[in-house]
Coordinates of C-alpha atoms in Angstrom, one line a residue:
Chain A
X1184 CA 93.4 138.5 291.6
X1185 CA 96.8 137.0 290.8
X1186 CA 97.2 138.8 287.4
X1187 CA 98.4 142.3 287.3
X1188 CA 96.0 144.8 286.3
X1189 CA 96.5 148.1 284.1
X1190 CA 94.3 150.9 284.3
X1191 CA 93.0 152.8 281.8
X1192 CA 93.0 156.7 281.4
X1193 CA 89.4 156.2 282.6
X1194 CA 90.3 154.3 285.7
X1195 CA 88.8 150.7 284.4
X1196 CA 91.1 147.8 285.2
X1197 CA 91.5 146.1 282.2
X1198 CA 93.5 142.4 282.7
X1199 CA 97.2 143.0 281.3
X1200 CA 97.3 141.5 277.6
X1201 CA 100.2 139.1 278.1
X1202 CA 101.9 138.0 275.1
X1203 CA 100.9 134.2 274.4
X1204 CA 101.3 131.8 271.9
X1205 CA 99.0 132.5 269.2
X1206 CA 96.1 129.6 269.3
X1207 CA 96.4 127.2 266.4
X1208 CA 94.0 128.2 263.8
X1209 CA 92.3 125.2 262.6
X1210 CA 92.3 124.3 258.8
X1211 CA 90.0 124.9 256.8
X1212 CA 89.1 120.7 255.3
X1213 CA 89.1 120.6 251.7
X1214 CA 85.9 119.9 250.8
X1215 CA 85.0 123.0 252.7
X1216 CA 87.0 125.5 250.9
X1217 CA 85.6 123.9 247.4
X1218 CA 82.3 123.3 248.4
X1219 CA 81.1 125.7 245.6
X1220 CA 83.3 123.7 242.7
X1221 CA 82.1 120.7 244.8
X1222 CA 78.3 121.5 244.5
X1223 CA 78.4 122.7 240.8
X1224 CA 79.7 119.4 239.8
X1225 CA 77.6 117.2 241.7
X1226 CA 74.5 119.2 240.2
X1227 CA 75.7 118.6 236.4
X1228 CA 76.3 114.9 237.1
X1229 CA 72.9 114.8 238.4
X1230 CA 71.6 116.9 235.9
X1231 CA 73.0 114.1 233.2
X1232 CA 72.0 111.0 234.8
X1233 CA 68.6 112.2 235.4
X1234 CA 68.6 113.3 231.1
X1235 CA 70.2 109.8 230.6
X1236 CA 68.2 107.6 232.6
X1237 CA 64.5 109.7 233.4
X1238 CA 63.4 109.9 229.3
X1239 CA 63.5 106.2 229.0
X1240 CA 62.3 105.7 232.4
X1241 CA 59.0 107.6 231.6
X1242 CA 58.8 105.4 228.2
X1243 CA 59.5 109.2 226.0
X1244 CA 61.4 107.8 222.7
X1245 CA 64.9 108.9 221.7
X1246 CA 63.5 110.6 218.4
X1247 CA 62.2 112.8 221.3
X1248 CA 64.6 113.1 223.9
X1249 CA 67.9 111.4 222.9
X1250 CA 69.6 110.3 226.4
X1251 CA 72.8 111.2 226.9
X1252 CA 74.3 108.4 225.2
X1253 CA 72.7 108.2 221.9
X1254 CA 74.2 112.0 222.1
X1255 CA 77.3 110.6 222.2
X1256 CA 77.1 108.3 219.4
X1257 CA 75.2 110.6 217.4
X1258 CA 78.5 113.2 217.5
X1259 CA 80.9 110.3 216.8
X1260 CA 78.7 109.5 213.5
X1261 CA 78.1 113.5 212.9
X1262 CA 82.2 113.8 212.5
X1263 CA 82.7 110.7 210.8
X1264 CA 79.7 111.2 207.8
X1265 CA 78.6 114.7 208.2
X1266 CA 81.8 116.7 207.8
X1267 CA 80.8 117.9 211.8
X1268 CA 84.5 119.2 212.3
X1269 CA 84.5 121.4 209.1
X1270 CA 80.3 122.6 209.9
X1271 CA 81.8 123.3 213.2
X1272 CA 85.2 125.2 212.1
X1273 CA 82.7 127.3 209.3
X1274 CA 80.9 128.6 212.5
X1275 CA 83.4 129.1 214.8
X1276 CA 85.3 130.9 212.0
X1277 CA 82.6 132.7 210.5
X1278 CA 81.4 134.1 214.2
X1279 CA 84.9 135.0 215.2
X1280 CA 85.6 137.2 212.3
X1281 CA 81.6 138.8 212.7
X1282 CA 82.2 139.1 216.1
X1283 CA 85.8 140.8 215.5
X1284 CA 84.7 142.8 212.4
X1285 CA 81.6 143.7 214.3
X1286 CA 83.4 144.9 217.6
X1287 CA 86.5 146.8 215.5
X1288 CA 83.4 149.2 213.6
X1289 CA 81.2 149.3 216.9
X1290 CA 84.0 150.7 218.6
X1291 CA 85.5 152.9 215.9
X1292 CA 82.3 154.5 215.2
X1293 CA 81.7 155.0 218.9
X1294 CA 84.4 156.9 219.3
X1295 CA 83.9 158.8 216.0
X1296 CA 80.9 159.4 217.8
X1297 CA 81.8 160.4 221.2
X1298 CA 83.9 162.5 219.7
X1299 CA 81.4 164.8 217.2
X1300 CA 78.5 165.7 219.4
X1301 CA 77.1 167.2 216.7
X1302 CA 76.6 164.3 214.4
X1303 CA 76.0 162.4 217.3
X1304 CA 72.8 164.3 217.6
X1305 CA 72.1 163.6 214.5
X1306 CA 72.3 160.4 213.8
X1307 CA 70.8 159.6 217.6
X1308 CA 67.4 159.0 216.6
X1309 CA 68.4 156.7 213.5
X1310 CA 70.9 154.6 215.7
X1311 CA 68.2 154.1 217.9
X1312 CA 66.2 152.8 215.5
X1313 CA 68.0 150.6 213.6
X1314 CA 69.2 149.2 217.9
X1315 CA 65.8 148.6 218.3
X1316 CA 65.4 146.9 215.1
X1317 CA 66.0 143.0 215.2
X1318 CA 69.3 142.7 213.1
X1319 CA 68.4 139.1 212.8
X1320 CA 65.5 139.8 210.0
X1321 CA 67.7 141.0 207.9
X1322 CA 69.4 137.8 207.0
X1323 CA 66.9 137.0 204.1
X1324 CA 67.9 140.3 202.4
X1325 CA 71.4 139.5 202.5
X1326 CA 71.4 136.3 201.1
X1327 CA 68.8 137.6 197.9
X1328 CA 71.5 140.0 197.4
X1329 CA 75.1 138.5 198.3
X1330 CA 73.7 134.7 197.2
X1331 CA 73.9 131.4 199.8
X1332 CA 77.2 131.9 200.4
X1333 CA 79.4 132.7 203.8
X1334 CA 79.0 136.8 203.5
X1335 CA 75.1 137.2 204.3
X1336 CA 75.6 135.1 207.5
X1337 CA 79.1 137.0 208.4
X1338 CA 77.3 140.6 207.9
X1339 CA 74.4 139.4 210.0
X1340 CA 77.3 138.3 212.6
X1341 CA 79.1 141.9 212.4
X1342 CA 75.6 143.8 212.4
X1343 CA 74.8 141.9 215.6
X1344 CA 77.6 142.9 217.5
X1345 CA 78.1 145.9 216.4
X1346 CA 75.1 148.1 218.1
X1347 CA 75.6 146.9 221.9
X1348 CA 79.5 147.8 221.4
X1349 CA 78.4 151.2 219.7
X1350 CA 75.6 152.4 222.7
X1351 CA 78.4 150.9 225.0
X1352 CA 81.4 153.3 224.2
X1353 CA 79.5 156.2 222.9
X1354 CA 77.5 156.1 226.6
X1355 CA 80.9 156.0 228.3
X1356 CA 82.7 159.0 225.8
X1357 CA 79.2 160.7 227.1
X1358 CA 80.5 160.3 230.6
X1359 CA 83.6 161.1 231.3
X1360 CA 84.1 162.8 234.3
X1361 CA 84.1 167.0 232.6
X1362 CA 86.6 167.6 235.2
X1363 CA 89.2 164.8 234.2
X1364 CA 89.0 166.7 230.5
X1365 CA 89.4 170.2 231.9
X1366 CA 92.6 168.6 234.0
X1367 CA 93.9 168.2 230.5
X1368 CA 92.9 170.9 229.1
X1369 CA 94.4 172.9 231.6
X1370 CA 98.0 171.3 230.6
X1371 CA 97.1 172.7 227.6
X1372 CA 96.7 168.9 226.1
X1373 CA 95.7 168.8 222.3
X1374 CA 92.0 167.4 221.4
X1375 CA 94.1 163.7 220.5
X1376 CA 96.0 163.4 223.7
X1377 CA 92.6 164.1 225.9
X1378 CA 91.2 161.3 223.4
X1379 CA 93.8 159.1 224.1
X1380 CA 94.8 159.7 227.5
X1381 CA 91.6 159.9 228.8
X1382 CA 88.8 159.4 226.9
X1383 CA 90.0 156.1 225.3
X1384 CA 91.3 154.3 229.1
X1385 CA 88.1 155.9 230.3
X1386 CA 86.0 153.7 228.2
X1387 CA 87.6 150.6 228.5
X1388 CA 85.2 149.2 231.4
X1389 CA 81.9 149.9 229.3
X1390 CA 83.8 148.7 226.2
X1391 CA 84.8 145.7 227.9
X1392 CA 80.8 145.2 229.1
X1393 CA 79.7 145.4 225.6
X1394 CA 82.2 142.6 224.4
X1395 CA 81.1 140.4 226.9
X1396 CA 77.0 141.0 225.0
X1397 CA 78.6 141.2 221.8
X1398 CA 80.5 137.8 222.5
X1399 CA 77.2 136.0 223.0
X1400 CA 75.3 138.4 220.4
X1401 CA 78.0 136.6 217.4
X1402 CA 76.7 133.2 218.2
X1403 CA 73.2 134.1 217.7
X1404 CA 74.1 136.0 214.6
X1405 CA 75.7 133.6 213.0
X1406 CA 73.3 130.6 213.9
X1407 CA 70.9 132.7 211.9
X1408 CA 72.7 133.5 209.1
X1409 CA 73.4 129.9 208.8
X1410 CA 69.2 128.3 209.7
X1411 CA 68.2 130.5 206.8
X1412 CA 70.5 129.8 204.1
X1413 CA 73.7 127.7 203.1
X1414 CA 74.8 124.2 203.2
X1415 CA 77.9 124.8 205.8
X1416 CA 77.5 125.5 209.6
X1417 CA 76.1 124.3 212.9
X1418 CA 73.3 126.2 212.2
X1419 CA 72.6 124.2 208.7
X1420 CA 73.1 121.2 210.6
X1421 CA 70.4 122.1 212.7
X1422 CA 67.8 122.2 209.9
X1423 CA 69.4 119.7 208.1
X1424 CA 68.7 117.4 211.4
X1425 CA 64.8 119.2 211.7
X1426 CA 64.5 117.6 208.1
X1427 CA 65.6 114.5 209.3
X1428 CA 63.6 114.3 212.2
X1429 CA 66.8 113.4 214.0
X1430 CA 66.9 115.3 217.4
X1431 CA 69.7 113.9 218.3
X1432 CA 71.8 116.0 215.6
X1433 CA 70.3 118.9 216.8
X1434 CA 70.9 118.6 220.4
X1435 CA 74.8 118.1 219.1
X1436 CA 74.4 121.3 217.4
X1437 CA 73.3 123.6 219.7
X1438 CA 75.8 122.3 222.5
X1439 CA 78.0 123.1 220.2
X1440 CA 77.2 126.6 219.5
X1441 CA 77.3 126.6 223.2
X1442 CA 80.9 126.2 223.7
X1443 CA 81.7 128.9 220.7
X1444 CA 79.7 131.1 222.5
X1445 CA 82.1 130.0 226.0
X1446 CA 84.8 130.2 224.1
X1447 CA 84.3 133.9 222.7
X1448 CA 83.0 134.7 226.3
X1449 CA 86.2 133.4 228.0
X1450 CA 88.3 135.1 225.4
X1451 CA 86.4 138.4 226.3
X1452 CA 87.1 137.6 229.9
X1453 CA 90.5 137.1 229.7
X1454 CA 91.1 140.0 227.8
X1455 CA 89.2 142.4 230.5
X1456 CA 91.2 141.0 233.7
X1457 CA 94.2 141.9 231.9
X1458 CA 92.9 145.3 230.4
X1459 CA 91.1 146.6 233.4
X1460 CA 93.1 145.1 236.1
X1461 CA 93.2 148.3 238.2
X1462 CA 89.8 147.7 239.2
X1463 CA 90.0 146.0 242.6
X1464 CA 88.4 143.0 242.3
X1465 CA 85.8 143.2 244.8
X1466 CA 83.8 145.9 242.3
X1467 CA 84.6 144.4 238.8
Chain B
X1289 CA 107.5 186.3 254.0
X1290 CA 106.0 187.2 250.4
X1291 CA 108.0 190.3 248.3
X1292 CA 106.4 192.5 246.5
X1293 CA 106.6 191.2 242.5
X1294 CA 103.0 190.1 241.5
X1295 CA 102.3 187.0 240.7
X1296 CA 98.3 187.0 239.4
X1297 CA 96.1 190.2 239.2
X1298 CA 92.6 190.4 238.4
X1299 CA 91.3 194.2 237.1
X1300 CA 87.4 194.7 237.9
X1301 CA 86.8 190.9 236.3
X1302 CA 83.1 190.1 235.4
X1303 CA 81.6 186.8 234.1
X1304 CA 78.6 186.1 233.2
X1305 CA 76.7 182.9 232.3
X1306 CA 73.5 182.1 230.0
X1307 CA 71.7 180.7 232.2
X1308 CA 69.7 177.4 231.8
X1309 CA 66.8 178.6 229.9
X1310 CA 69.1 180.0 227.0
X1311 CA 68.0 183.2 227.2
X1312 CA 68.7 185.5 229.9
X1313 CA 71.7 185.6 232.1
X1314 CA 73.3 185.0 235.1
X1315 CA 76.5 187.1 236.7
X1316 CA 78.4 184.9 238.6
X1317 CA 81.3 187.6 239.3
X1318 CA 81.1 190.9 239.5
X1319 CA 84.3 193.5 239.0
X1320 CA 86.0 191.4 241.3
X1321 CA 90.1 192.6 241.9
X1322 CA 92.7 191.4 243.7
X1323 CA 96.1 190.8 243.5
X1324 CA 98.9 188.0 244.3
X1325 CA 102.2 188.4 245.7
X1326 CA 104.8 186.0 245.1
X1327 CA 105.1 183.6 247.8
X1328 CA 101.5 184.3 249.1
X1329 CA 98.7 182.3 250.5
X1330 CA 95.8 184.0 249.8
X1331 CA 92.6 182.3 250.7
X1332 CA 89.4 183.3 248.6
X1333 CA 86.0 182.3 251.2
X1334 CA 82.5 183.0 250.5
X1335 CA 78.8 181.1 250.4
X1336 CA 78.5 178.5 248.3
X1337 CA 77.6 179.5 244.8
X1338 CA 79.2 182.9 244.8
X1339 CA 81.8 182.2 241.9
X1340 CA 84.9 181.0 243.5
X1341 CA 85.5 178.2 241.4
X1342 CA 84.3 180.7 238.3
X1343 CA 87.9 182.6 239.6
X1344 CA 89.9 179.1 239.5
X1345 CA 88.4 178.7 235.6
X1346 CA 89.1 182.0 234.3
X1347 CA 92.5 181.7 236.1
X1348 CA 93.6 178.6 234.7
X1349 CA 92.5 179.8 231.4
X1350 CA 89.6 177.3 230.8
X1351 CA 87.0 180.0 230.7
X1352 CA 87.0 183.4 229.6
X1353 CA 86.2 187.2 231.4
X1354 CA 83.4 188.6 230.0
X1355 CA 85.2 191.5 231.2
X1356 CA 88.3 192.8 233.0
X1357 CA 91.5 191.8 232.6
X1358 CA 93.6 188.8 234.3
X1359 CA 97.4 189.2 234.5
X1360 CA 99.4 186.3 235.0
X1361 CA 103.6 187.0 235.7
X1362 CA 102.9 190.1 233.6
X1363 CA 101.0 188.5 230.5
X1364 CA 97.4 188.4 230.2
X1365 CA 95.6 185.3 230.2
X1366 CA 94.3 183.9 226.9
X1367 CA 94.2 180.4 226.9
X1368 CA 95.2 176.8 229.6
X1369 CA 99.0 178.1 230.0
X1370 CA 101.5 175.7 232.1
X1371 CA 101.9 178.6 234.5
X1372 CA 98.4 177.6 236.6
X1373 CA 98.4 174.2 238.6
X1374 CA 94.9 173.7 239.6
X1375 CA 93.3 170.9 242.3
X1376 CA 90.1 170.5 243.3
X1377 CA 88.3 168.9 245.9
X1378 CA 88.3 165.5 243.8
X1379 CA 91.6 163.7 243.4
X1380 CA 91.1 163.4 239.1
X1381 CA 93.4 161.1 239.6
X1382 CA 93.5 158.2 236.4
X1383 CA 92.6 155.4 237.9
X1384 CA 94.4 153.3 235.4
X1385 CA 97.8 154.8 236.0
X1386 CA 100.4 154.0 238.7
X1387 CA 100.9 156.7 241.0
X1388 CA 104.0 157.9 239.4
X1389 CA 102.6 158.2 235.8
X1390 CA 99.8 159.9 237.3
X1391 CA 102.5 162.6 238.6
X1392 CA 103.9 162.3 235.1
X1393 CA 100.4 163.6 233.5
X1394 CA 100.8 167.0 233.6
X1395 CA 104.3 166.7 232.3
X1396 CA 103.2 165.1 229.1
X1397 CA 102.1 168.0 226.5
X1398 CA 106.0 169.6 227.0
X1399 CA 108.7 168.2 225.0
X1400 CA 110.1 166.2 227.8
X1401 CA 112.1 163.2 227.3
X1402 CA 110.3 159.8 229.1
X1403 CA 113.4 159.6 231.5
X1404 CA 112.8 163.8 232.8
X1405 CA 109.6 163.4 233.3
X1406 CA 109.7 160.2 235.5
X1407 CA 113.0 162.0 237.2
X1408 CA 111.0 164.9 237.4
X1409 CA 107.6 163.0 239.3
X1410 CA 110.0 161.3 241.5
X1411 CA 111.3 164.0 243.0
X1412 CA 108.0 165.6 243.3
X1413 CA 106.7 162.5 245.1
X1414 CA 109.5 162.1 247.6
X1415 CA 108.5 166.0 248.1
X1416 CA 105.2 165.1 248.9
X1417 CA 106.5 161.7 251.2
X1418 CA 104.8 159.2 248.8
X1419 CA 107.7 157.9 247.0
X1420 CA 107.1 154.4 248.8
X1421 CA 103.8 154.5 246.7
X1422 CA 105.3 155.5 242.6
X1423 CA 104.1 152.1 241.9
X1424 CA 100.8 151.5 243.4
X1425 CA 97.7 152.3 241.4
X1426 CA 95.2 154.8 243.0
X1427 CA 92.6 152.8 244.7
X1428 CA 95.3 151.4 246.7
X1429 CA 95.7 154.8 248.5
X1430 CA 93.9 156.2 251.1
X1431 CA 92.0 159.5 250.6
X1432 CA 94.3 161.7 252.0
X1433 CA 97.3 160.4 249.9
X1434 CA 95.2 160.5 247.1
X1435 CA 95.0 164.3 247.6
X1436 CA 99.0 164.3 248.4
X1437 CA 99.5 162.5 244.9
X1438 CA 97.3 165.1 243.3
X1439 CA 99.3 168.2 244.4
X1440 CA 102.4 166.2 243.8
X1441 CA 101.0 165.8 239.9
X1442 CA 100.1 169.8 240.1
X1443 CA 103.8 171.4 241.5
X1444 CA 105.3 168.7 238.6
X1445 CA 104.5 171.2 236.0
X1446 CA 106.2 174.1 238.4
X1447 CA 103.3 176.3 238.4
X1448 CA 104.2 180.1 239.7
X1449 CA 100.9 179.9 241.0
X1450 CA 98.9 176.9 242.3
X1451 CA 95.3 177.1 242.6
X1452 CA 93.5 174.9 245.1
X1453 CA 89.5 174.6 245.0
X1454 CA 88.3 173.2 248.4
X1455 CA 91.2 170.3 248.1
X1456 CA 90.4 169.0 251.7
X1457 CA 86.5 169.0 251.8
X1458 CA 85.9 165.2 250.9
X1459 CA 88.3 164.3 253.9
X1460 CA 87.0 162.8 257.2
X1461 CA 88.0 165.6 260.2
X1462 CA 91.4 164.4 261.5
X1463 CA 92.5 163.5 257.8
X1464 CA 92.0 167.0 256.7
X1465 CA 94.0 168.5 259.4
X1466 CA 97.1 166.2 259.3
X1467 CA 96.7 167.0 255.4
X1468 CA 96.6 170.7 255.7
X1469 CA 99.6 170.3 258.0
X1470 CA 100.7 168.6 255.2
X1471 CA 100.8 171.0 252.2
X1472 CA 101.2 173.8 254.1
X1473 CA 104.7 172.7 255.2
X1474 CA 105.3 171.6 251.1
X1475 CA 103.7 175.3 249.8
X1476 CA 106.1 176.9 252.8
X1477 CA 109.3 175.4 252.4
X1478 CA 109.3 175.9 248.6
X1479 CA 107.7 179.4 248.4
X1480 CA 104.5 178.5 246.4
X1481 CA 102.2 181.1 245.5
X1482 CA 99.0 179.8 246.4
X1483 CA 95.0 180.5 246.0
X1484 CA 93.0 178.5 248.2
X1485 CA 89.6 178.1 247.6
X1486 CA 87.1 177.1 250.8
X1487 CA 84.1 177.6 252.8
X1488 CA 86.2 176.5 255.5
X1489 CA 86.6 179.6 257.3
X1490 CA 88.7 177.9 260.5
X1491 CA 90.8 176.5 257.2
X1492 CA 91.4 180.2 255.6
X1493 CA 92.4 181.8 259.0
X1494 CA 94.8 178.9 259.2
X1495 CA 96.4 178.4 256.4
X1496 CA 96.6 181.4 254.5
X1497 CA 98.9 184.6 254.8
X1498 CA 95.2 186.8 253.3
X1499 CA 91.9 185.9 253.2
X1500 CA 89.6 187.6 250.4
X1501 CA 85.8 187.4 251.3
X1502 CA 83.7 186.8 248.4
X1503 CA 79.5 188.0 248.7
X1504 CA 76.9 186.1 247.3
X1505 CA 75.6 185.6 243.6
X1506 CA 76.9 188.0 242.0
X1507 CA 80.4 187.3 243.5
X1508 CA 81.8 190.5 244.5
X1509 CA 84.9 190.6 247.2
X1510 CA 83.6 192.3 250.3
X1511 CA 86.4 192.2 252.8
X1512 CA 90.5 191.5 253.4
X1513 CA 91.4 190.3 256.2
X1514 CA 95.5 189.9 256.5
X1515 CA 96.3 187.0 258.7
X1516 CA 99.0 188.2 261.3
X1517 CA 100.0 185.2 262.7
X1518 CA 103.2 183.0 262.9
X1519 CA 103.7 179.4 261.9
X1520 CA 102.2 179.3 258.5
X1521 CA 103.6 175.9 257.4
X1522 CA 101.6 174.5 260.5
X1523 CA 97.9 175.2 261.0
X1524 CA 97.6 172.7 263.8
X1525 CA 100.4 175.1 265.5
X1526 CA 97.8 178.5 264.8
X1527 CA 94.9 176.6 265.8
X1528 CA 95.5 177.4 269.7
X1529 CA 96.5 180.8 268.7
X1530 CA 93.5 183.2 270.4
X1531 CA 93.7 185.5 267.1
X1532 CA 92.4 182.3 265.2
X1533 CA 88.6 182.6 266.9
X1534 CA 88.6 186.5 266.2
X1535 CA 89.7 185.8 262.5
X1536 CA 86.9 183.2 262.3
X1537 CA 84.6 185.9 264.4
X1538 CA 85.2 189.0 262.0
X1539 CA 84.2 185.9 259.0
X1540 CA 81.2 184.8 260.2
X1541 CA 79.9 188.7 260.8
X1542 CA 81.0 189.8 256.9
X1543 CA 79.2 186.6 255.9
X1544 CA 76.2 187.5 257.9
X1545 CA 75.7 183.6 259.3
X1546 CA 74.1 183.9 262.3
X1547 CA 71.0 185.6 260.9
X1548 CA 70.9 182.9 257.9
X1549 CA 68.3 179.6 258.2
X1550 CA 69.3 176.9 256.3

């Protein structure tokens, strides 16, 4: 052998590790490293030529399936003679505020909660109940009391969210680490600063989790609110279409309670990369 | 070498628990007493579940003697006072704070202004060699300096007497020795009082300047041994010494090990 050799403590020759030019690592093409994006695309084009062009195709009539065209048309009439911008800003408006309102007073009276483990016990088998209970049914009650206006749908909104975010933080006060407290305790930390410094931060991934349920929660809440009674709203637009036997309308409207719901979701989302950003990645 | 001025005594301490069912009870210490010298290492051993980390909590004031009496720098205890650091096996380290405010925590419930207490928690990281790290958010460290941030957090309040429970037993072998090295040569160099609590018994001989053997449920203290070796600020140094194995030796008899089955 030509090379020189080194041996090892254990006597094996082992072939000298020369320093060499590092081999060129070859690139990665493009369409390679987005092959994901790449594939999700392709599949939603598909998805809407085979909804524009398989209806038809089978002879199903638009007053059935609207393709994706007559969609199309049908939101450019919506916006010019059905107020759709202003039905649209009612709902996005009126599910913000539930879903803000409704997060706020989950959260608050989580913590009150968390905080008060005796009335935490006793109001446990009520909050459970009324959890279990579909908020949604209420919406009738509302409106006989409050009138077809925009506060039965915004309660329903705010009642919604309000019990995931609730069960969220109060679960997470439940579980903070005993030792963290007695750290603080031990520093001889006041009741607030252990609530603050710990307990609050401590909660933010489970708050954060309920948001993101709450986020999608609000649409439903309000679409409800809105299907039941009242004249404003993506969701009246959707019975008001029903009535009209005009499917089209109704497709519009629920794609666009869709993107709300995105929109609240991304919101949510961009909030928690900020919030809990000491999280490495690879768990979040 | 320790003087003589004490540092923490504990007169014939007893604490007992209700146990689970509510109703009857459960001692977990009996009349225990000892005594610590400023300076000292004194390392409490003993079988798991004999009230050593009962001591740390009545110690650091989060739990109170049912009876006896616990002297701290001359004053009983009452209450948390800023005189006890504690640490414990886990790092309790806020996994939302940068290392440096994490140092800070402890500092927090004293009227110190913002600039002392990040002087302060500098200084006690560069101590502790982790001042390239004031910045880095705790899952960027590794286990062991994890543990290093959480003693520099604990001597930031300047304890006079730190109490360690089992600080190295989540660390993989050679991590825990390089880390004992570690904080021995911090507790040595700046005089620290210090309790160690372990089942370690290789750890107590090496480490400590005392080791107080603890018995089972009820925790009573059952032997002393005094640890007559050099090199206390190294226990990879007193690992070769021979007296190390008859330290270790005299343990395992007073514990009774070899006639236990798991």
């Amino acid at each position: 052998m030509s090379a020189p050799e080194a041996s090892s403590a254990l006597g094996l020759r082992l072939p000298a590790t020369e320093p060499t030019a590092q081999p060129a690592v070859p690139t990665i093409p493009w369409y390679t490293r987005h092959a994901v994006t790449l594939g999700s695309l392709a599949f939603g084009v598909a998805f809407l030529l085979t909804w524009q062009l398989l209806p038809p195709a089978l002879g199903v009539p638009s007053y059935i399936i609207p393709t994706v065209s007559d969609l199309i048309a049908e939101a450019g009439r919506m916006a010019a003679r059905e107020r759709l911008i202003y039905h649209f800003a009612s709902t996005f408006f009126i599910g913000s505020i539930g879903f803000i309102v409704g997060s706020l007073l989950g959260a608050a009276i989580g913590y009150v909660l968390g905080m008060s483990t005796l009335l935490e016990k006793i109001l446990s088998p009520y909050l459970l109940g009324l959890q279990i209970a579909p908020k949604v049914a209420f919406a009738p009650l509302f409106i006989m009391w409050l009138g077809y206006n925009a506060w039965p749908k915004l309660i329903v909104t705010i009642l919604v969210v309000f019990f995931p975010i609730l069960v969220n933080v109060l679960q997470s006060m439940k579980t903070v680490d005993r030792d963290m407290i007695n750290l603080a305790r031990a520093y001889s930390m006041s009741r607030m600063q252990i609530f603050w410094k710990i307990e609050v931060p401590a909660s933010m991934p489970a708050l954060m989790a309920g948001l993101r349920i709450g986020a999608t929660l609000a649409v439903i809440g309000v679409t409800v609110g809105e299907l039941v009674g009242g004249n404003t709203g993506l969701g009246y637009l959707i019975t008001f279409g029903e009535g009209q036997a005009n499917t089209a309308m109704v497709f519009n409207a629920i794609i666009l309670l869709t993107i709300i719901g995105i929109v609240l979701y991304g919101v949510v989302a961009f909030i928690e990369a900020r919030v809990l950003h000491y999280i490495p990645r690879a768990i979040r | 070498m320790p003087n003589t001025a004490s540092v923490l005594d504990l007169i014939s301490v007893t604490k007992r628990f209700v146990a689970p069912d509510g109703v009857s009870q459960l001692t977990a210490i009996e009349q225990v007493t000892m005594n610590v010298r400023a300076g000292e290492f004194v390392a409490v051993v003993g079988p798991s579940g004999c009230g050593k980390s009962t001591i740390l909590n009545l110690v650091s004031g989060l739990d109170r003697a049912s009876e006896g009496r616990i002297v701290l720098n001359g004053a009983p205890v009452t209450g948390p006072n800023p005189s006890v650091g504690f640490m414990l096996q886990k790092d309790l380290l806020l996994p939302w704070r940068t290392i440096v405010s994490n140092v800070e925590f402890g500092l927090e419930a004293r009227g110190l202004s913002a600039a002392e207490r990040r002087e302060r928690a500098l200084r006690e990281l560069k101590r502790c060699r982790l001042d390239d790290f004031a910045n880095s958010y705790p899952y960027q460290l590794s286990g062991g300096m994890r543990q290093r941030a959480a003693l520099a957090r604990t001597l930031a309040i300047e304890p006079a007497i730190v109490l360690l429970d089992e600080p190295f037993s989540a660390l993989d072998a050679q991590t825990k020795m390089i880390l004992q090295k570690s904080f021995a040569q911090t507790i040595a160099s700046e005089g620290i009082t210090t309790v160690l609590i372990t089942h370690d018994l290789l750890e107590a001989a090496t480490m400590s300047d005392r080791i107080l053997v603890m018995s089972e449920r009820p925790g009573r203290i059952i032997d002393e041994i005094i640890v007559d070796l050099p090199d206390r600020d190294n226990p990879m140094a007193r690992m070769h010494q021979p007296k190390v194995k008859q330290y270790v030796d005299r343990l395992m008899a007073t514990l009774h090990l070899e006639e236990k089955v798991a």
